[in-house]
Amino acid sequence: MVDLDNLNYENGLVMAVAQDFETNEVLMCAYMDKTALEKTVETGYVHYWSRSRNKLWKKGESSGHLQLLHEMYVDCDMDAVLLKIKQMGASCHEGFYSCFYRTIEGNIVGKKVFEPEDVY
Amino acid sequence: MVDLDNLNYENGLVMAVAQDFETNEVLMCAYMDKTALEKTVETGYVHYWSRSRNKLWKKGESSGHLQLLHEMYVDCDMDAVLLKIKQMGASCHEGFYSCFYRTIEGNIVGKKVFEPEDVY
């Protein structure tokens, strides 16, 4: 087991990338602190650190759009993790399966799973 | 085209995730500033902002392990981009194809492409 004390935290955080464990689609980027990493490993549900709310954030706790951890990887310089997950519902609070639903050209290409006003 | 002035830069930077355009394997995480984004779009070669060297960084410039841009996506809150790329050689300076070559359990599962001492 990688010692979570040995990660290269910056202001207590590492970058986290969530990826669909079956299709490898990248779903979102966020940050995790040591507690979020521990909670994710212990419970099997992905937890992040919410920088806007300044607290531990169990993804999907209010919407039901939980993320179930399948595998977690650490990068070479130990400042980022990759989470292979099963996504319940959708990752994006705007209702898209992935937060990366828009190309740099400005085209909306992502799959819409729900209408936000029906969920939040 | 998404106006690059409208991204939600933090200290001038957005998160960037590079992904193999064919297999969807996630290769690395880094940061980009507006210039790196512009250079990437203009040239088709991925540029990052190196926080350790505090300068624009054309990925693979010294090693030859360039990243050719296929598609770029912006996330919902405009503070992260996803780069679908063709990776020449390997992403990781340690010689692995992906920087995420290690599981949280501590197992080395990534594919080694080169020996660092032969390249750098």
mmCIF file of C-alpha atoms in Angstrom, chain A residues 1-4 7 10 15-17 19 23-26 29-31 37 41 51 71-82 92-94 98-106 109, chain B residues 1-4 7 10 15-17 19 23-26 29-31 37 41 51 71-82 92-94 98-106 109:
data_model
loop_
_atom_site.group_PDB
_atom_site.id
_atom_site.type_symbol
_atom_site.label_atom_id
_atom_site.label_comp_id
_atom_site.label_asym_id
_atom_site.label_seq_id
_atom_site.Cartn_x
_atom_site.Cartn_y
_atom_site.Cartn_z
ATOM 1 C CA MET A 1 0.000 0.000 0.000
ATOM 2 C CA VAL A 2 1.257 3.468 -0.869
ATOM 3 C CA ASP A 3 1.697 5.452 2.357
ATOM 4 C CA LEU A 4 -0.777 8.314 2.049
ATOM 5 C CA LEU A 7 2.049 11.877 -1.285
ATOM 6 C CA GLU A 10 0.158 20.998 -2.145
ATOM 7 C CA MET A 15 -5.225 16.361 -8.061
ATOM 8 C CA ALA A 16 -7.757 13.628 -8.791
ATOM 9 C CA VAL A 17 -9.043 12.481 -12.171
ATOM 10 C CA GLN A 19 -12.477 7.877 -15.235
ATOM 11 C CA THR A 23 -15.113 2.894 -21.197
ATOM 12 C CA ASN A 24 -12.128 4.894 -19.864
ATOM 13 C CA GLU A 25 -14.072 8.119 -20.496
ATOM 14 C CA VAL A 26 -12.666 10.914 -18.324
ATOM 15 C CA CYS A 29 -11.156 16.599 -12.211
ATOM 16 C CA ALA A 30 -11.118 17.617 -8.571
ATOM 17 C CA TYR A 31 -8.904 17.617 -5.505
ATOM 18 C CA LEU A 37 -8.281 9.480 0.056
ATOM 19 C CA VAL A 41 -10.330 3.579 0.135
ATOM 20 C CA ARG A 51 -12.442 23.864 -2.252
ATOM 21 C CA GLU A 71 -9.126 1.031 -8.843
ATOM 22 C CA MET A 72 -6.922 3.908 -7.776
ATOM 23 C CA TYR A 73 -3.548 4.821 -9.273
ATOM 24 C CA VAL A 74 -0.881 7.276 -8.102
ATOM 25 C CA ASP A 75 1.297 9.169 -10.563
ATOM 26 C CA CYS A 76 5.084 9.216 -10.750
ATOM 27 C CA ASP A 77 5.625 12.345 -8.693
ATOM 28 C CA MET A 78 2.901 11.414 -6.222
ATOM 29 C CA ASP A 79 0.837 14.580 -6.595
ATOM 30 C CA ALA A 80 -2.096 13.188 -8.557
ATOM 31 C CA VAL A 81 -4.373 10.158 -8.418
ATOM 32 C CA LEU A 82 -6.452 8.454 -11.076
ATOM 33 C CA CYS A 92 -21.570 16.748 -14.004
ATOM 34 C CA HIS A 93 -23.951 18.908 -11.993
ATOM 35 C CA GLU A 94 -25.223 20.246 -15.323
ATOM 36 C CA SER A 98 -18.854 13.804 -18.111
ATOM 37 C CA CYS A 99 -17.900 17.341 -17.083
ATOM 38 C CA PHE A 100 -15.837 17.489 -20.311
ATOM 39 C CA TYR A 101 -18.893 17.772 -22.545
ATOM 40 C CA ARG A 102 -17.667 20.746 -24.606
ATOM 41 C CA THR A 103 -14.881 20.905 -27.183
ATOM 42 C CA ILE A 104 -12.453 23.800 -27.355
ATOM 43 C CA GLU A 105 -14.262 24.720 -30.583
ATOM 44 C CA GLY A 106 -17.346 25.304 -28.419
ATOM 45 C CA VAL A 109 -20.676 16.794 -27.631
ATOM 46 C CA MET B 1 -14.326 28.596 -30.300
ATOM 47 C CA VAL B 2 -14.207 28.899 -26.517
ATOM 48 C CA ASP B 3 -12.696 32.275 -25.608
ATOM 49 C CA LEU B 4 -9.495 31.402 -23.748
ATOM 50 C CA LEU B 7 -11.475 30.184 -18.618
ATOM 51 C CA GLU B 10 -6.299 30.068 -10.813
ATOM 52 C CA MET B 15 -5.638 21.766 -14.866
ATOM 53 C CA ALA B 16 -4.880 19.618 -17.896
ATOM 54 C CA VAL B 17 -5.377 15.873 -18.290
ATOM 55 C CA GLN B 19 -5.403 10.964 -22.572
ATOM 56 C CA THR B 23 -7.212 3.743 -26.035
ATOM 57 C CA ASN B 24 -8.459 6.498 -23.685
ATOM 58 C CA GLU B 25 -5.660 5.630 -21.242
ATOM 59 C CA VAL B 26 -4.967 8.604 -18.966
ATOM 60 C CA CYS B 29 -1.864 15.596 -15.291
ATOM 61 C CA ALA B 30 -0.278 19.030 -15.510
ATOM 62 C CA TYR B 31 -1.153 22.700 -15.742
ATOM 63 C CA LEU B 37 -3.298 26.654 -24.534
ATOM 64 C CA VAL B 41 -4.031 24.921 -30.490
ATOM 65 C CA ARG B 51 5.539 25.107 -12.312
ATOM 66 C CA GLU B 71 -9.044 17.008 -29.592
ATOM 67 C CA MET B 72 -9.356 19.339 -26.634
ATOM 68 C CA TYR B 73 -12.310 19.573 -24.250
ATOM 69 C CA VAL B 74 -13.155 22.125 -21.563
ATOM 70 C CA ASP B 75 -15.001 21.154 -18.388
ATOM 71 C CA CYS B 76 -18.251 22.588 -17.053
ATOM 72 C CA ASP B 77 -16.717 25.142 -14.724
ATOM 73 C CA MET B 78 -13.987 26.055 -17.209
ATOM 74 C CA ASP B 79 -11.044 25.367 -14.938
ATOM 75 C CA ALA B 80 -9.777 22.146 -16.532
ATOM 76 C CA VAL B 81 -9.081 20.827 -20.013
ATOM 77 C CA LEU B 82 -8.904 17.311 -21.387
ATOM 78 C CA CYS B 92 6.443 9.623 -17.985
ATOM 79 C CA HIS B 93 10.034 10.740 -17.468
ATOM 80 C CA GLU B 94 10.573 7.442 -15.633
ATOM 81 C CA SER B 98 1.554 6.633 -18.465
ATOM 82 C CA CYS B 99 2.561 8.496 -15.316
ATOM 83 C CA PHE B 100 -0.167 6.518 -13.508
ATOM 84 C CA TYR B 101 1.809 3.279 -13.552
ATOM 85 C CA ARG B 102 1.358 2.428 -9.860
ATOM 86 C CA THR B 103 -1.766 1.315 -8.008
ATOM 87 C CA ILE B 104 -2.647 2.636 -4.576
ATOM 88 C CA GLU B 105 -1.783 -0.857 -3.334
ATOM 89 C CA GLY B 106 1.769 -0.131 -4.495
ATOM 90 C CA VAL B 109 1.270 -2.165 -13.424
#
